[in-house]
Short mmCIF file of C-alpha atoms and ligand atoms in Angstrom, two decimals:
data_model
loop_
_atom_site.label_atom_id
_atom_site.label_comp_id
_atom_site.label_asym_id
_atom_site.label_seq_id
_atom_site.Cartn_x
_atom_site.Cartn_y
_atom_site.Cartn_z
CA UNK A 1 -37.37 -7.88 21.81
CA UNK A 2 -33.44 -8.16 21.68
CA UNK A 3 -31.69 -5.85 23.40
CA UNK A 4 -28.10 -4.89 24.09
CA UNK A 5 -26.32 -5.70 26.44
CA UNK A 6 -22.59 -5.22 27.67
CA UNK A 7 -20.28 -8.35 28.23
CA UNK A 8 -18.67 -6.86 31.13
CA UNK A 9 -21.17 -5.46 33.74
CA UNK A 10 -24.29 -6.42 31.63
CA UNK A 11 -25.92 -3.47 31.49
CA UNK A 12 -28.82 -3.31 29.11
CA UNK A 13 -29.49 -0.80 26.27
CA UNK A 14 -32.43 -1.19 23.63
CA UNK A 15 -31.31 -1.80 20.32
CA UNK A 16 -32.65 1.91 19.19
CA UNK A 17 -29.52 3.93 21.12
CA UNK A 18 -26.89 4.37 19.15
CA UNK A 19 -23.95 3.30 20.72
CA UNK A 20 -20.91 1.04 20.25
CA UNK A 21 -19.48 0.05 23.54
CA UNK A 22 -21.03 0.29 27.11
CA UNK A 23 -22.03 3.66 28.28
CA UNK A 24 -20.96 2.24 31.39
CA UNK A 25 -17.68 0.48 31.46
CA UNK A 26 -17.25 0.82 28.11
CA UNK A 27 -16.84 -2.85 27.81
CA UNK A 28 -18.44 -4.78 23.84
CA UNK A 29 -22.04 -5.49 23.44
CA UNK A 30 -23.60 -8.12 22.35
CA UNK A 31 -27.00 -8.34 20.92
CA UNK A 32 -28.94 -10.42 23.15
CA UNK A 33 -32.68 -12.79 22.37
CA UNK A 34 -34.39 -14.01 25.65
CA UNK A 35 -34.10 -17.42 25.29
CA UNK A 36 -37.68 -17.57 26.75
CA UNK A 37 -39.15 -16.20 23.84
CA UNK A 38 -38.74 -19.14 21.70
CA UNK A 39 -38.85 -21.53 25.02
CA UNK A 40 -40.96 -24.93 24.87
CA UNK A 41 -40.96 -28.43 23.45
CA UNK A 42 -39.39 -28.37 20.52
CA UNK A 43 -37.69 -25.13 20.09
CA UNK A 44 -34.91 -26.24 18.15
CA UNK A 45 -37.13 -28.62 15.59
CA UNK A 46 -39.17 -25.35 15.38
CA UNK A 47 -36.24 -23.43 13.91
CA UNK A 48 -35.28 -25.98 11.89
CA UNK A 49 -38.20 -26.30 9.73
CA UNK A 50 -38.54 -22.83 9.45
CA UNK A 51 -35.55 -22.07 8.42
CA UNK A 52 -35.27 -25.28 5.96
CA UNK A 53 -38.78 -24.22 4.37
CA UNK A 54 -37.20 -20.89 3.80
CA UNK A 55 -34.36 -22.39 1.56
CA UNK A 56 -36.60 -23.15 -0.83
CA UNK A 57 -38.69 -19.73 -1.02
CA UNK A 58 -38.50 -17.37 -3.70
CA UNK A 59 -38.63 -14.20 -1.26
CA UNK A 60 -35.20 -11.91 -1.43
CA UNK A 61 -35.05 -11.75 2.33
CA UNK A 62 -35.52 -15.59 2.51
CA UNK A 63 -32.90 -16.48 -0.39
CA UNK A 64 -30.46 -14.18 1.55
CA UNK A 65 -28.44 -16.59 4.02
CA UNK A 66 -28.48 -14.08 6.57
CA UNK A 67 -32.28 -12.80 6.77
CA UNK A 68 -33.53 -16.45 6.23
CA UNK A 69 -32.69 -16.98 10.23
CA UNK A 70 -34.37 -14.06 11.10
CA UNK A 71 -35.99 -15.37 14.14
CA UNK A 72 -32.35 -14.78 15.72
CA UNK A 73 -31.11 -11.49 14.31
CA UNK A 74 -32.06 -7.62 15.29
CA UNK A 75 -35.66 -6.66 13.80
CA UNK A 76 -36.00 -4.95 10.86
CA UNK A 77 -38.69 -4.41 8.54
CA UNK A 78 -38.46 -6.09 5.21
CA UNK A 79 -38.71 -2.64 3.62
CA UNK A 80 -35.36 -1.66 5.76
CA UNK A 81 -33.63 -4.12 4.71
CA UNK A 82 -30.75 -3.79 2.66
CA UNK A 83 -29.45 -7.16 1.03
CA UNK A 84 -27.39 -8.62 -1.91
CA UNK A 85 -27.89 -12.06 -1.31
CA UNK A 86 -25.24 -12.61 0.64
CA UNK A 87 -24.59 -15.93 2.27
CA UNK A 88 -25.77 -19.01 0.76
CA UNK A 89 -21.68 -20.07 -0.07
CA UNK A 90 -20.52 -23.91 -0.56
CA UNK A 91 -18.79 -26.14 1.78
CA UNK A 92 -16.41 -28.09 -0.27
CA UNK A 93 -14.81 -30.87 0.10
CA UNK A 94 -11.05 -31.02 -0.75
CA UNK A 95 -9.36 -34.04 -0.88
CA UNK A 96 -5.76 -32.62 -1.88
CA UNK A 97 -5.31 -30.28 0.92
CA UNK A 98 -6.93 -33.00 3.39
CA UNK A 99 -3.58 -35.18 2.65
CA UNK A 100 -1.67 -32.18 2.51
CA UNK A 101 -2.48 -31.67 5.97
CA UNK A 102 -2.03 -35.14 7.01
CA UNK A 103 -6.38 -35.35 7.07
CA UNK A 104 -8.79 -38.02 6.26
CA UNK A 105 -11.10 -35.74 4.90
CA UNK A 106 -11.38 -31.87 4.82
CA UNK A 107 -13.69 -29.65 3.63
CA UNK A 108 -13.39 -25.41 3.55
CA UNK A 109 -16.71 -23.10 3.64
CA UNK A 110 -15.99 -20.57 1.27
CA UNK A 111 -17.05 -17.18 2.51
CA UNK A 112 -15.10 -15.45 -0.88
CA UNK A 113 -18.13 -16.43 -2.69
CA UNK A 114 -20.11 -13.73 -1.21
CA UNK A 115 -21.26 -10.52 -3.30
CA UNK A 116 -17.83 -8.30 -2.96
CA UNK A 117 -15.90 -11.81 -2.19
CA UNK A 118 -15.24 -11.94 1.29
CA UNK A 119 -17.05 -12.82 4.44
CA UNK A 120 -17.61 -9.04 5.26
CA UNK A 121 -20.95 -8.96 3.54
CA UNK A 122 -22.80 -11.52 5.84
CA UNK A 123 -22.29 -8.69 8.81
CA UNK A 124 -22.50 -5.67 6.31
CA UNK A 125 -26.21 -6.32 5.53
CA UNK A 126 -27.09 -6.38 8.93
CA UNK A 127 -25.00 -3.47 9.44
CA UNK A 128 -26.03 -0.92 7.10
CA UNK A 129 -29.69 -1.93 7.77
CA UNK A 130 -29.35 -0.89 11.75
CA UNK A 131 -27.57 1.88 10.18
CA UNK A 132 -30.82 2.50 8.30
CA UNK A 133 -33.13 2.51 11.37
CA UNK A 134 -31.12 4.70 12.91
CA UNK A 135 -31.41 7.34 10.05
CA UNK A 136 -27.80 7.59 9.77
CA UNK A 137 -26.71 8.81 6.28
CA UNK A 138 -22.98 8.31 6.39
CA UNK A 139 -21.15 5.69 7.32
CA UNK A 140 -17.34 4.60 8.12
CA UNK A 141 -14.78 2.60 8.79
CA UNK A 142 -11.20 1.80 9.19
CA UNK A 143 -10.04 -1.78 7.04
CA UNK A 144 -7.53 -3.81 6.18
CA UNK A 145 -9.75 -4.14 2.69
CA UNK A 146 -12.76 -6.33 2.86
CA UNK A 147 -14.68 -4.35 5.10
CA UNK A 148 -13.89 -1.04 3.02
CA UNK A 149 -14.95 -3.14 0.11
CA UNK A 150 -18.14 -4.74 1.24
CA UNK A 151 -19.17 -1.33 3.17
CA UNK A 152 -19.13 0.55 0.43
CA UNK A 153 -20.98 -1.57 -1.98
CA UNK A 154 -24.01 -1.80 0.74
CA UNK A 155 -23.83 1.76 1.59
CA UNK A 156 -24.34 2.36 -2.67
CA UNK A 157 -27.02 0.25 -2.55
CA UNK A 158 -28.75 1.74 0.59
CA UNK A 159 -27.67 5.61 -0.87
CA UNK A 160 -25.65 6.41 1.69
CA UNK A 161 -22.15 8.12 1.86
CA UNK A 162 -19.01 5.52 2.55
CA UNK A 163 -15.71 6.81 4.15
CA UNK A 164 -13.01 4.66 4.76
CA UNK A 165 -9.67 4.67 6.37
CA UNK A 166 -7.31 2.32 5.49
CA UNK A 167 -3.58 1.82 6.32
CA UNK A 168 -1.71 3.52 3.34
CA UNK A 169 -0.41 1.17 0.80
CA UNK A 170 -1.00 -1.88 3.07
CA UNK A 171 -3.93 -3.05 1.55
CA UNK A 172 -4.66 -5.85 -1.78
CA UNK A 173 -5.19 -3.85 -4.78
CA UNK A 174 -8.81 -5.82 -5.78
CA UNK A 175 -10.17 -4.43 -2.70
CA UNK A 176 -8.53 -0.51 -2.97
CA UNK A 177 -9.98 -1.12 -6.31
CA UNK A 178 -13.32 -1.85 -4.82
CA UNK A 179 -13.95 1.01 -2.58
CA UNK A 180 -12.96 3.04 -5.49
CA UNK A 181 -15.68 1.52 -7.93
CA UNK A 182 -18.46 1.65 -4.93
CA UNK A 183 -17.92 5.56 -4.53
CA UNK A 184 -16.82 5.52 -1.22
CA UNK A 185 -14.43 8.16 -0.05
CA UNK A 186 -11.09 6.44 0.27
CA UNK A 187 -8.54 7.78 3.16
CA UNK A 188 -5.26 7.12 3.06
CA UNK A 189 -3.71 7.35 6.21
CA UNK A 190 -0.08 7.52 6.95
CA UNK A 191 0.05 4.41 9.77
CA UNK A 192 -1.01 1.00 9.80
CA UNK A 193 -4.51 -0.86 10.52
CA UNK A 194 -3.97 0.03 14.08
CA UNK A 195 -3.95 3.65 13.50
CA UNK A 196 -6.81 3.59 11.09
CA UNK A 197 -8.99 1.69 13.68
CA UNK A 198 -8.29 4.28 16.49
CA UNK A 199 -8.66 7.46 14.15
CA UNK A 200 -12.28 6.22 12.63
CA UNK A 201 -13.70 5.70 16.35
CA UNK A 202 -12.45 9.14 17.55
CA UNK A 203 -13.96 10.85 14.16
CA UNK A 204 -17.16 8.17 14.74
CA UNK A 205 -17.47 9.84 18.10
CA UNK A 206 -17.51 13.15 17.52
CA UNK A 207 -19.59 13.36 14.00
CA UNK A 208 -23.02 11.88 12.72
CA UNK A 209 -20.65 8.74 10.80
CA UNK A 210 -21.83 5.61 11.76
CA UNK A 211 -19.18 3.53 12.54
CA UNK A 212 -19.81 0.18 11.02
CA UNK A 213 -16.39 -2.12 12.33
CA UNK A 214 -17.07 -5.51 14.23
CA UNK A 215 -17.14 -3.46 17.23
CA UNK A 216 -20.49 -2.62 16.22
CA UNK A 217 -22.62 -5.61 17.43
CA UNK A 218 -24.85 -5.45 14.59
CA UNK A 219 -21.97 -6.44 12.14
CA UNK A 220 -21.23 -9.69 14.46
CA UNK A 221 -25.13 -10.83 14.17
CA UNK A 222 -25.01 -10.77 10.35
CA UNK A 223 -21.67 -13.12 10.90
CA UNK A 224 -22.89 -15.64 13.23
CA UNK A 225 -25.33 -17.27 10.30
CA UNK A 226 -21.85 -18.48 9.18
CA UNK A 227 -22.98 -21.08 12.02
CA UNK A 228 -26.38 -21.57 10.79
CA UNK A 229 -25.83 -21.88 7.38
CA UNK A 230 -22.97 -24.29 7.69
CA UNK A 231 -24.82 -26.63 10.36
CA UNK A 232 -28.10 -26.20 8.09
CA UNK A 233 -26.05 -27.92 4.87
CA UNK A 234 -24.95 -30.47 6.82
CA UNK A 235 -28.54 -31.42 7.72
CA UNK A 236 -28.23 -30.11 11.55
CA UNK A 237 -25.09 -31.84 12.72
CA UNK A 238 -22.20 -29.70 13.50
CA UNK A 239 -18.64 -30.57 12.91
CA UNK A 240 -15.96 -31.69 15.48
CA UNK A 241 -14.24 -28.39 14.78
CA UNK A 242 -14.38 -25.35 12.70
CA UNK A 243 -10.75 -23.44 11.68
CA UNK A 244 -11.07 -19.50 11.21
CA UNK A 245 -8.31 -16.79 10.33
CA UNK A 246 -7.99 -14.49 13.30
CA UNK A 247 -7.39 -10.65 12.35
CA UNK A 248 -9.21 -8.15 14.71
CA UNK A 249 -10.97 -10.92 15.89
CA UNK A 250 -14.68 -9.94 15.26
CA UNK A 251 -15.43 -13.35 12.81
CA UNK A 252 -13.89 -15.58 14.95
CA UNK A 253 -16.53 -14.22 17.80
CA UNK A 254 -19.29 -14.10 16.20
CA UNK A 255 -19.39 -17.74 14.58
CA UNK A 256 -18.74 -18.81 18.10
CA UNK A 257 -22.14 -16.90 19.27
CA UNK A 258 -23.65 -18.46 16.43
CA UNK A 259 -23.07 -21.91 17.87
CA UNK A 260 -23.65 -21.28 21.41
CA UNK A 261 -27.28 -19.58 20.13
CA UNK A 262 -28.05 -22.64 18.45
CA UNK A 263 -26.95 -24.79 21.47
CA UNK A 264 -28.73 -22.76 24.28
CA UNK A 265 -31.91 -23.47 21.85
CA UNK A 266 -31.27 -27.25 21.62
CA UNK A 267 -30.71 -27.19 17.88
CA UNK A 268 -27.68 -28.92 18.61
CA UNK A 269 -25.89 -30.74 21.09
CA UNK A 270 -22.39 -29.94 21.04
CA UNK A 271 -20.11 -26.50 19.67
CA UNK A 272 -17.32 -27.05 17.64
CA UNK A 273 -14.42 -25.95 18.73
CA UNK A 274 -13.71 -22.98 17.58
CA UNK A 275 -9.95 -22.91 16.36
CA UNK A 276 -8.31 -19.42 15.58
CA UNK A 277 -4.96 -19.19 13.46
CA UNK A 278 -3.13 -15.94 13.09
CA UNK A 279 -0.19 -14.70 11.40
CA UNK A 280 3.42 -14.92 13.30
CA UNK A 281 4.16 -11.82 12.98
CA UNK A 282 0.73 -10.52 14.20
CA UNK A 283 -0.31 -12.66 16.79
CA UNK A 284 -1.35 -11.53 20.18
CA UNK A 285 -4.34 -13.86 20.72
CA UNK A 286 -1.83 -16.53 20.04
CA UNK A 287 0.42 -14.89 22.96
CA UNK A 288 -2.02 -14.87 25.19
CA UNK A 289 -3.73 -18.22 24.91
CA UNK A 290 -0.23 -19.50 24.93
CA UNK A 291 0.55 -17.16 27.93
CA UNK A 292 -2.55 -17.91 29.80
CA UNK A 293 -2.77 -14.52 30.35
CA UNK A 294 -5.82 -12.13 31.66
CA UNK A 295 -5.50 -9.71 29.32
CA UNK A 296 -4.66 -9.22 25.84
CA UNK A 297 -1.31 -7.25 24.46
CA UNK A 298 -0.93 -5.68 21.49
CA UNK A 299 2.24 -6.32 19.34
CA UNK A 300 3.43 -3.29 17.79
CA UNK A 301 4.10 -3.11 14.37
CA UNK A 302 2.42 -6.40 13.16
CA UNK A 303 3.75 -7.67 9.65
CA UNK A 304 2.67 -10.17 7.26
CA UNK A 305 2.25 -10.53 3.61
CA UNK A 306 -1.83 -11.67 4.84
CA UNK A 307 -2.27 -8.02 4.80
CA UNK A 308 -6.06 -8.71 5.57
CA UNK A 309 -4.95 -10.07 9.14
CA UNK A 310 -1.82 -7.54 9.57
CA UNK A 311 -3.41 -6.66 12.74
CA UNK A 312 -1.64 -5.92 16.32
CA UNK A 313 -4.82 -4.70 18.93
CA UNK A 314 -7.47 -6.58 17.71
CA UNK A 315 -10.62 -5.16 18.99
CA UNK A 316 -12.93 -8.16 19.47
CA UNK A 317 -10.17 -10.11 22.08
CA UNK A 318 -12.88 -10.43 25.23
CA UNK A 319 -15.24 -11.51 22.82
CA UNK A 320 -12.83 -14.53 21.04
CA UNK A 321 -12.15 -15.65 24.20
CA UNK A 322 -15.36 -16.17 25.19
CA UNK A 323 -15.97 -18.01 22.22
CA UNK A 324 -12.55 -19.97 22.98
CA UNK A 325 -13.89 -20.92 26.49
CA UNK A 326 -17.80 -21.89 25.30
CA UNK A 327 -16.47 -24.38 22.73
CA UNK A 328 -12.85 -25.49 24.40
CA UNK A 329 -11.26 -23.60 21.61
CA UNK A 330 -7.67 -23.38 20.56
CA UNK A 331 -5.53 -20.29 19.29
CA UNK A 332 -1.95 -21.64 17.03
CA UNK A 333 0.32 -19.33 14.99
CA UNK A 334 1.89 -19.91 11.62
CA UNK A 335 4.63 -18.87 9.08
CA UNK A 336 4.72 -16.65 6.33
CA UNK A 337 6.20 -19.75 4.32
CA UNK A 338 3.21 -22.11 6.14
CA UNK A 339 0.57 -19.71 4.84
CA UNK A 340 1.95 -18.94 1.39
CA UNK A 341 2.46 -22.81 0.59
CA UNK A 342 -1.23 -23.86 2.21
CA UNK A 343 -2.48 -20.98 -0.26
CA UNK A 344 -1.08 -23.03 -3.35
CA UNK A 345 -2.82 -26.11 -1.90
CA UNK A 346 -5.84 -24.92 -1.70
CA UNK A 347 -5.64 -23.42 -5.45
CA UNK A 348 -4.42 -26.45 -6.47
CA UNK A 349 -8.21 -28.42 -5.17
CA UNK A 350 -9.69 -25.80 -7.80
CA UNK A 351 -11.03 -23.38 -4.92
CA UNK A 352 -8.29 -20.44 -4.17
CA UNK A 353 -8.26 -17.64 -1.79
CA UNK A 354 -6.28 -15.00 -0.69
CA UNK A 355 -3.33 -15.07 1.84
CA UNK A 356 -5.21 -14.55 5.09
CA UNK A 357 -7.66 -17.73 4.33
CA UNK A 358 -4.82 -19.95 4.20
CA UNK A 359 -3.61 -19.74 7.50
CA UNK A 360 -6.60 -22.27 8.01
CA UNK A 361 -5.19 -24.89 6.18
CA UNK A 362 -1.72 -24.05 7.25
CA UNK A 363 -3.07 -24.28 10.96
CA UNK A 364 -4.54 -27.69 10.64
CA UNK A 365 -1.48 -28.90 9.07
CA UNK A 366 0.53 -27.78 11.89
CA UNK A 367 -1.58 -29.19 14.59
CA UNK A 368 -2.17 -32.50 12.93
CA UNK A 369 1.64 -33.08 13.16
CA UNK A 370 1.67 -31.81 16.55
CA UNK A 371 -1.08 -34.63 17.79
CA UNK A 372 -3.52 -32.21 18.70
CA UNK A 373 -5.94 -32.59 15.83
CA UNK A 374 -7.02 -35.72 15.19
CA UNK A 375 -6.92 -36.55 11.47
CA UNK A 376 -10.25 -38.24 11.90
CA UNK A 377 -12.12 -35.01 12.57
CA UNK A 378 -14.94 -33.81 10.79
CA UNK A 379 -13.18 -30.29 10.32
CA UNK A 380 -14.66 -27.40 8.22
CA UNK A 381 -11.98 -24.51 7.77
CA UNK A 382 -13.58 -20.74 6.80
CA UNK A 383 -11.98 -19.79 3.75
CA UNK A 384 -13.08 -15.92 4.35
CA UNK A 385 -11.68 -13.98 1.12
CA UNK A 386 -11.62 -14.54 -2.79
CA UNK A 387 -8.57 -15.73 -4.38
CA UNK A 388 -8.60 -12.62 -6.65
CA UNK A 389 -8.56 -10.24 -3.99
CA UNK A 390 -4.78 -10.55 -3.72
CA UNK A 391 -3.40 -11.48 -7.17
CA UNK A 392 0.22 -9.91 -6.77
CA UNK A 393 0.81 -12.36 -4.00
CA UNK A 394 -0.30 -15.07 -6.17
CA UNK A 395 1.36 -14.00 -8.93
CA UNK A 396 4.78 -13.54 -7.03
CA UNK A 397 4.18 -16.68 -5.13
CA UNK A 398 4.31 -18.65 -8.88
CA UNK A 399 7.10 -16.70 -10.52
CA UNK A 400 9.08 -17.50 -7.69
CA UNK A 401 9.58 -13.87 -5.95
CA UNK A 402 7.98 -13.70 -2.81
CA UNK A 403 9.26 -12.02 -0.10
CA UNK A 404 8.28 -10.05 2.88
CA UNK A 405 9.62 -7.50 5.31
CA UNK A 406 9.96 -8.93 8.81
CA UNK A 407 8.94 -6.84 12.36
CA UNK A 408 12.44 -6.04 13.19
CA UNK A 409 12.80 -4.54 9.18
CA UNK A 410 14.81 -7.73 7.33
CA UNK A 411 13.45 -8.69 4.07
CA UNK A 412 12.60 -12.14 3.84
CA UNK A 413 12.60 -14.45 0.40
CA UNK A 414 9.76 -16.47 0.57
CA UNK A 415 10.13 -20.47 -1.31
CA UNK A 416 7.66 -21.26 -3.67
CA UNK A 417 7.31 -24.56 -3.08
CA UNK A 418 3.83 -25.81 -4.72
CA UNK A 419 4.63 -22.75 -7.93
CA UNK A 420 3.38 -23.39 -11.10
CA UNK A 421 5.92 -21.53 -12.98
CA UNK A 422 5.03 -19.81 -16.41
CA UNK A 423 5.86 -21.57 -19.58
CA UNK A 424 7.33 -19.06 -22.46
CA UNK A 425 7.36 -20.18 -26.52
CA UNK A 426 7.83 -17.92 -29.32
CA UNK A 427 4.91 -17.11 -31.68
CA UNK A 428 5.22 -20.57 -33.81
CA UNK A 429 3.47 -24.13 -33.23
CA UNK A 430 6.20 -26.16 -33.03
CA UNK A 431 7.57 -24.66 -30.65
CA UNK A 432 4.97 -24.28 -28.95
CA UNK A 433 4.27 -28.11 -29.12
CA UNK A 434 7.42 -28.46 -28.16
CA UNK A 435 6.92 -26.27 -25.09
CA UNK A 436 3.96 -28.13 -24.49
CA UNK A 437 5.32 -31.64 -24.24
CA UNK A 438 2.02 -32.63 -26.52
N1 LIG B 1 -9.77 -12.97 6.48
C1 LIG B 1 -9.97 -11.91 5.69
C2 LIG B 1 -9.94 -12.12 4.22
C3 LIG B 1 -10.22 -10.64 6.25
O1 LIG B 1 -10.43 -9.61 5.45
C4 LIG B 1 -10.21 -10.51 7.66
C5 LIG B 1 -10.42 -9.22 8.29
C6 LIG B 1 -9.99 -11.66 8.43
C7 LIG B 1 -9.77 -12.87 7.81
C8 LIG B 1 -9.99 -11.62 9.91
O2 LIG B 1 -11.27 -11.47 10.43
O3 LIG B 1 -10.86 -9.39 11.68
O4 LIG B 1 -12.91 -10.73 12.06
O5 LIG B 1 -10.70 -11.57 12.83
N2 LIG B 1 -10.48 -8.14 7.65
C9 LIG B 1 -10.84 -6.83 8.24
C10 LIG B 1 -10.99 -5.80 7.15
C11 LIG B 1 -10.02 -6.43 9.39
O6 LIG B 1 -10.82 -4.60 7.44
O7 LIG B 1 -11.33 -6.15 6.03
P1 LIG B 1 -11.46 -10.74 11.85
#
């Protein structure tokens, strides 16, 4: 039976008390499987064939790319389970961004493909099924979009009340829009992601809301099987490395528990290295890598036009660093020009994503020329949110009018370097021909 327990002083709690953090020391929980229960000759090929039969099963919990590695996530009865088929995205290869970034070969695991477009779902079905078991009718949280989107569309499906909080016009219109369509409350509150995340845990304490933000272990679990999936289409064999956006830090964390699960039951041999890219102006994991410091601090006031990842006190920082030390991780910043450029790249291989995803790309690029990836690498970069998520920073980004508001308050024009500008004609063919070049 999986229990929790707390990352600090490990103190154990069963997986029926609803809590967040430690009772203790307050410190995150993990949800923990004794290795022993699966121990013996052959664990790992055991998995494996499960898990592979599964693929080709007709069941909805087997077809879902979470549930199908069941063996490894909370119990739940099938009946309990609330799913959308989530999981089950493409790795890609993408052969203009790999020379972009100075690559032989590169290849992006597209989380945006999910139900509501964004990774969010793979830890929301796990999520609003504890939430389920625990008889909870109401749930919340505080988002920078995805999570408001992808909560709300579970919590429809499972009947349940939604509220969100989310940092008042700082968020990608597809995603406000989202929420809105689901049913879920929508609060608007006058501060950014920071203040939302605070505010939801204080209300989460004191009322019967579930709080359902990666501080919730149960939302990590559902995020891990970005690990399995990915090292199950690949026919077992990890990559060298594996590039995620960091925001509040919970994805980032969980894909690296996902590995280290896999490796503790010999499925394979090595982890990737887990390598986190953040935003310049909203990087303190980045600080404190670079730092080598004990502790993580926030940076007030985070801005970037990768409003997804405009995040200053990520919650999930013990965790990531964990994940940073089991894999020999690395943590590098980039640019608001570096991520709105990669972004055009990667719509310009045919797959797209929004602003936050591209840091990826952007992130390889600049370690490449720095020597400290290799361009022989067998990389996979997340690619965690849909290109139409965000389409007034794509549409800017073409027409030439980008621009953001720096930290200290200077507005900042943006090149568009890769833009495919709009072509006008008037209303008659030869012009239009003419316009055309054809
Ligand atoms: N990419 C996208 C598209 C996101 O929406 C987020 C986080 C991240 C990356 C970063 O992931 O927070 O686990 O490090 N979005 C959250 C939200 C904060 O509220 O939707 P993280």
């Amino acid at each position: 039976m999986p229990v929790l327990r707390c990352i600090n002083c490990q103190t154990d709690f069963p997986t029926s008390q609803r809590i967040y953090t430690c009772a203790r020391c307050d410190g995150l929980l993990d949800v923990v499987y004794d290795v022993n229960d699966f121990r013996g000759e052959g664990l790992g090929e055991h998995l494996t064939s499960v898990w592979d039969q599964r693929r080709a099963s007709s069941s909805k919990i087997d077809q879902s790319g979470v549930w199908r590695f069941r063996e490894l996530l909370p119990e739940a009865d099938e009946a309990e389970i609330v799913t959308m088929g989530e999981g089950a995205t493409q790795i890609w290869d993408a052969p203009r961004c790999a020379e972009y970034a100075g690559m032989n070969h590169l290849s992006f695991k597209h989380l945006g493909m999910n139900p509501t477009g964004s990774f969010k779902d793979l830890g929301m079905t796990t999520g609003i099924t504890q939430a389920r078991r625990l008889g909870a009718t109401s749930v919340a949280c505080a988002s920078t979009g995805n999570t408001s989107a992808s909560m709300a569309a579970y919590a429809a499906r499972a009947g349940m009340k939604a509220f969100v909080f989310i940092p008042s016009g700082q968020i990608a219109l597809g995603k406000l829009s989202q929420a809105l369509d689901y049913g879920a409350v929508v609060l608007q509150i006058d501060g950014d992601f920071d203040d939302a995340m605070r505010l939801v845990r204080e209300v989460a304490n004191e009322s019967p809301l579930y709080l359902l933000n990666s501080v919730n272990p149960f939302r990590l679990e559902g995020q891990k099987t970005i690990a399995f999936e990915m090292t199950q289409q690949r026919g077992w064999q990890p990559p060298d490395r594996v590039v995620v956006p960091g925001g509040n830090l919970g994805n980032s964390s969980a894909i690296a528990k996902g590995f280290h699960e896999l490796l503790e039951r010999g499925v394979i041999a090595k982890a990737p290295k887990i390598t986190i890219i953040q935003a310049e102006g909203a990087n303190p994991l980045y600080r404190m890598w670079r730092d080598k410091a004990e502790t993580l601090t926030p940076v007030r006031g985070a801005a970037t036009l990768a409003t997804a990842i405009k995040i200053g006190d990520p919650i999930s920082w013990p965790k990531a660093v964990r994940g940073l030390r089991w894999s020999a991780g690395e943590v590098e910043q980039v640019t608001e020009q570096e991520i709105a450029d990669a972004k055009a790249m990667i719509g310009r291989d045919g797959i797209g994503c929004e602003p936050a995803s591209a840091v990826t790309l952007a992130g390889i690029k600049k370690m490449v020329a720095a020597g400290a990836v290799n361009p022989g690498e067998d990389v996979v970069a997340i690619l965690t949110g849909h290109v139409l998520k965000d389409p007034d920073f794509t549409v800017s980004y073409h027409a030439g009018a980008l621009s953001y508001t720096s930290k200290n308050g200077e507005k900042i024009r943006l090149e568009s370097r890769y833009a495919n500008a709009f072509a006008h004609a008037p209303a008659e063919r030869g012009a239009i021909m003419k316009a055309l070049g054809v």
